[in-house]
Amino acid sequence: GAVVSQHPSRVICKSGTSVKIECRSLDFQATTMFWYRQFPKQSLMLMATSNEGSKATYEQGVEKDKFLINHASLTLSTLTVTSAHPEDSSFYICSAETSGRAFFTDTQYFGPGTRLTVL
Amino acid sequence: GDSVTQMEGPVTLSEEAFLTINCTYTATGYPSLFWYVQYPGEGLQLLLKATKADDKGSNKGFEATYRKETTSFHLEKGSVQVSDSAVYFCALTQGGGGNKLTFGTGTQLKVEL
């Protein structure tokens, strides 16, 4: 239970293009989804928190216009990296939280991550 | 603000050795505490959690006890296996849901035959 998927798992794009990453909760409804970024051998950095149907809340220093987050349904959130540049290359991980009784509340379940490489 | 401090790695152990990864935290109120594990190239998996003082979380032979008096949540396993090699993250969240996780820097564990 509590499975979160991400697609794609790996993407390589040219500088200046936009890339969309999907995050899905497969067997539960996610009340809140989170997007993280992880640099090699470092911890996770929270980028933004999103609730279904409302605007995402971005962490300080994260550009809203560059990292567009859409949380259109209780099982899907997307992160779009617009006009990507090499410095945006990173491992992006989403997580989802649920209030459903079958799973732990107050616990984030993580996706497998998406490796973005911008050439 | 809240913070989590973990022992630096990498930690290298022989198979069947005893493991301790230290984790201490600074937080207001009564946070929930977690250990997550990350295998190479993958996302994080919840290993165990504890939501109140003196709770013990356990899973797959790992355990950690929420010690409010020492603000600690050390991870232990009696006998590690090569398959336990991964990065372990200690984290906390303030209760109520929808609240962000505060992570430690992660500790890499390498288990050798």
Short mmCIF file of N, CA and C in Angstrom, two decimals, chain B residues 37-111:
data_model
loop_
_atom_site.label_atom_id
_atom_site.label_comp_id
_atom_site.label_asym_id
_atom_site.label_seq_id
_atom_site.Cartn_x
_atom_site.Cartn_y
_atom_site.Cartn_z
N VAL B 37 14.88 5.36 4.35
CA VAL B 37 16.05 4.73 3.74
C VAL B 37 16.00 4.97 2.23
N GLN B 38 17.14 5.27 1.66
CA GLN B 38 17.24 5.50 0.22
C GLN B 38 18.29 4.58 -0.38
N TYR B 39 17.85 3.69 -1.25
CA TYR B 39 18.77 2.82 -1.97
C TYR B 39 19.26 3.56 -3.22
N PRO B 40 20.42 3.19 -3.75
CA PRO B 40 21.00 3.93 -4.87
C PRO B 40 20.03 4.13 -6.02
N GLY B 41 19.91 5.38 -6.46
CA GLY B 41 19.08 5.70 -7.62
C GLY B 41 17.60 5.65 -7.37
N GLU B 42 17.19 5.52 -6.13
CA GLU B 42 15.76 5.40 -5.83
C GLU B 42 15.28 6.54 -4.94
N GLY B 43 13.97 6.61 -4.76
CA GLY B 43 13.39 7.56 -3.82
C GLY B 43 13.52 7.04 -2.40
N LEU B 44 12.86 7.71 -1.49
CA LEU B 44 12.96 7.33 -0.07
C LEU B 44 11.84 6.36 0.30
N GLN B 45 12.18 5.44 1.17
CA GLN B 45 11.18 4.52 1.71
C GLN B 45 11.08 4.74 3.21
N LEU B 46 9.86 4.79 3.72
CA LEU B 46 9.68 4.91 5.15
C LEU B 46 10.16 3.63 5.82
N LEU B 47 11.07 3.78 6.78
CA LEU B 47 11.58 2.63 7.50
C LEU B 47 10.81 2.42 8.80
N LEU B 48 10.70 3.51 9.58
CA LEU B 48 9.94 3.43 10.81
C LEU B 48 9.63 4.84 11.29
N LYS B 49 8.70 4.92 12.24
CA LYS B 49 8.33 6.23 12.77
C LYS B 49 7.91 6.09 14.22
N ALA B 50 7.89 7.22 14.91
CA ALA B 50 7.38 7.30 16.28
C ALA B 50 6.74 8.66 16.46
N THR B 51 5.62 8.69 17.13
CA THR B 51 4.87 9.95 17.20
C THR B 51 4.86 10.59 18.57
N LYS B 52 5.30 9.88 19.60
CA LYS B 52 5.33 10.50 20.91
C LYS B 52 6.45 9.92 21.75
N ALA B 53 6.76 10.63 22.82
CA ALA B 53 7.88 10.25 23.68
C ALA B 53 7.75 8.80 24.16
N ASP B 54 8.89 8.10 24.14
CA ASP B 54 9.04 6.72 24.57
C ASP B 54 8.47 5.70 23.59
N ASP B 55 7.85 6.17 22.52
CA ASP B 55 7.42 5.25 21.46
C ASP B 55 8.65 4.60 20.84
N LYS B 56 8.53 3.34 20.48
CA LYS B 56 9.59 2.67 19.74
C LYS B 56 9.05 2.29 18.37
N GLY B 57 9.71 2.77 17.34
CA GLY B 57 9.37 2.34 15.99
C GLY B 57 10.27 1.18 15.61
N SER B 58 9.73 0.22 14.87
CA SER B 58 10.55 -0.92 14.46
C SER B 58 10.06 -1.46 13.13
N ASN B 59 11.02 -1.98 12.36
CA ASN B 59 10.69 -2.54 11.05
C ASN B 59 11.93 -3.23 10.50
N LYS B 60 11.79 -4.41 9.97
CA LYS B 60 12.87 -5.14 9.31
C LYS B 60 14.10 -5.29 10.19
N GLY B 61 13.92 -5.40 11.47
CA GLY B 61 15.04 -5.57 12.38
C GLY B 61 15.63 -4.26 12.88
N PHE B 62 15.21 -3.16 12.28
CA PHE B 62 15.65 -1.83 12.73
C PHE B 62 14.70 -1.34 13.82
N GLU B 63 15.23 -0.56 14.74
CA GLU B 63 14.38 0.07 15.72
C GLU B 63 14.97 1.40 16.18
N ALA B 64 14.08 2.26 16.66
CA ALA B 64 14.50 3.55 17.19
C ALA B 64 13.49 3.98 18.23
N THR B 65 13.97 4.58 19.31
CA THR B 65 13.09 5.01 20.39
C THR B 65 13.10 6.52 20.50
N TYR B 66 11.94 7.11 20.59
CA TYR B 66 11.75 8.56 20.71
C TYR B 66 12.09 8.96 22.15
N ARG B 67 13.23 9.62 22.31
CA ARG B 67 13.68 10.03 23.64
C ARG B 67 13.58 11.53 23.75
N LYS B 68 12.54 12.00 24.44
CA LYS B 68 12.34 13.44 24.53
C LYS B 68 13.37 14.08 25.46
N GLU B 69 13.78 13.35 26.48
CA GLU B 69 14.71 13.95 27.45
C GLU B 69 16.08 14.23 26.83
N THR B 70 16.45 13.43 25.84
CA THR B 70 17.74 13.66 25.15
C THR B 70 17.54 14.15 23.73
N THR B 71 16.31 14.43 23.36
CA THR B 71 15.93 14.83 21.98
C THR B 71 16.67 13.98 20.95
N SER B 72 16.50 12.68 21.08
CA SER B 72 17.20 11.76 20.19
C SER B 72 16.28 10.71 19.62
N PHE B 73 16.71 10.13 18.51
CA PHE B 73 15.96 9.07 17.84
C PHE B 73 16.97 8.20 17.09
N HIS B 74 17.84 7.56 17.83
CA HIS B 74 18.93 6.79 17.25
C HIS B 74 18.42 5.51 16.60
N LEU B 75 18.96 5.21 15.44
CA LEU B 75 18.57 3.99 14.70
C LEU B 75 19.52 2.86 15.05
N GLU B 76 18.96 1.68 15.33
CA GLU B 76 19.78 0.53 15.69
C GLU B 76 19.31 -0.73 14.96
N LYS B 77 20.28 -1.60 14.71
CA LYS B 77 19.97 -2.93 14.20
C LYS B 77 21.00 -3.89 14.75
N GLY B 78 20.55 -5.02 15.20
CA GLY B 78 21.44 -5.95 15.88
C GLY B 78 22.42 -6.64 14.97
N SER B 79 22.04 -6.89 13.71
CA SER B 79 22.89 -7.66 12.82
C SER B 79 22.62 -7.20 11.39
N VAL B 80 23.53 -6.41 10.84
CA VAL B 80 23.28 -5.84 9.51
C VAL B 80 23.65 -6.83 8.41
N GLN B 81 23.03 -6.64 7.27
CA GLN B 81 23.29 -7.45 6.10
C GLN B 81 23.79 -6.55 4.96
N VAL B 82 24.40 -7.18 3.99
CA VAL B 82 24.89 -6.40 2.82
C VAL B 82 23.75 -5.63 2.18
N SER B 83 22.56 -6.22 2.18
CA SER B 83 21.40 -5.57 1.57
C SER B 83 20.92 -4.34 2.32
N ASP B 84 21.45 -4.09 3.50
CA ASP B 84 21.11 -2.88 4.26
C ASP B 84 21.92 -1.67 3.80
N SER B 85 22.86 -1.89 2.92
CA SER B 85 23.68 -0.78 2.43
C SER B 85 22.78 0.23 1.72
N ALA B 86 22.80 1.45 2.18
CA ALA B 86 21.91 2.49 1.68
C ALA B 86 22.24 3.79 2.43
N VAL B 87 21.48 4.83 2.12
CA VAL B 87 21.59 6.08 2.87
C VAL B 87 20.36 6.19 3.78
N TYR B 88 20.59 6.52 5.02
CA TYR B 88 19.51 6.59 6.01
C TYR B 88 19.32 8.04 6.42
N PHE B 89 18.06 8.48 6.37
CA PHE B 89 17.71 9.85 6.73
C PHE B 89 16.82 9.86 7.96
N CYS B 90 17.20 10.67 8.91
CA CYS B 90 16.35 10.95 10.06
C CYS B 90 15.56 12.21 9.74
N ALA B 91 14.31 12.26 10.16
CA ALA B 91 13.48 13.42 9.82
C ALA B 91 12.42 13.64 10.88
N LEU B 92 11.91 14.85 10.91
CA LEU B 92 10.81 15.15 11.81
C LEU B 92 9.77 16.01 11.10
N THR B 93 8.57 15.94 11.61
CA THR B 93 7.51 16.83 11.15
C THR B 93 6.67 17.24 12.34
N GLN B 94 6.17 18.44 12.29
CA GLN B 94 5.24 18.88 13.31
C GLN B 94 3.89 18.24 12.99
N GLY B 95 3.16 17.85 13.95
CA GLY B 95 1.95 17.06 13.75
C GLY B 95 0.86 17.79 12.99
N GLY B 96 -0.15 17.03 12.61
CA GLY B 96 -1.33 17.61 12.00
C GLY B 96 -1.45 17.41 10.52
N GLY B 97 -0.43 16.89 9.88
CA GLY B 97 -0.53 16.68 8.45
C GLY B 97 -0.27 17.94 7.66
N GLY B 98 0.16 17.79 6.43
CA GLY B 98 0.40 18.92 5.56
C GLY B 98 1.63 19.72 5.94
N ASN B 99 2.39 19.21 6.88
CA ASN B 99 3.56 19.94 7.33
C ASN B 99 4.83 19.32 6.76
N LYS B 100 5.78 20.18 6.46
CA LYS B 100 6.96 19.68 5.77
C LYS B 100 7.83 18.85 6.70
N LEU B 101 8.58 17.96 6.07
CA LEU B 101 9.57 17.16 6.77
C LEU B 101 10.86 17.96 6.86
N THR B 102 11.48 17.93 8.00
CA THR B 102 12.82 18.47 8.16
C THR B 102 13.77 17.28 8.23
N PHE B 103 14.70 17.23 7.28
CA PHE B 103 15.61 16.08 7.16
C PHE B 103 16.97 16.37 7.77
N GLY B 104 17.59 15.31 8.26
CA GLY B 104 19.01 15.36 8.51
C GLY B 104 19.76 15.21 7.20
N THR B 105 21.06 15.27 7.27
CA THR B 105 21.88 15.25 6.05
C THR B 105 22.04 13.86 5.46
N GLY B 106 21.60 12.84 6.18
CA GLY B 106 21.72 11.48 5.67
C GLY B 106 23.02 10.84 6.11
N THR B 107 22.98 9.55 6.34
CA THR B 107 24.18 8.78 6.71
C THR B 107 24.27 7.58 5.79
N GLN B 108 25.39 7.50 5.07
CA GLN B 108 25.56 6.36 4.18
C GLN B 108 26.10 5.17 4.96
N LEU B 109 25.46 4.03 4.80
CA LEU B 109 25.89 2.79 5.43
C LEU B 109 26.38 1.84 4.35
N LYS B 110 27.58 1.32 4.55
CA LYS B 110 28.12 0.30 3.67
C LYS B 110 28.37 -0.95 4.50
N VAL B 111 27.79 -2.05 4.08
CA VAL B 111 27.99 -3.31 4.78
C VAL B 111 28.78 -4.25 3.87
#
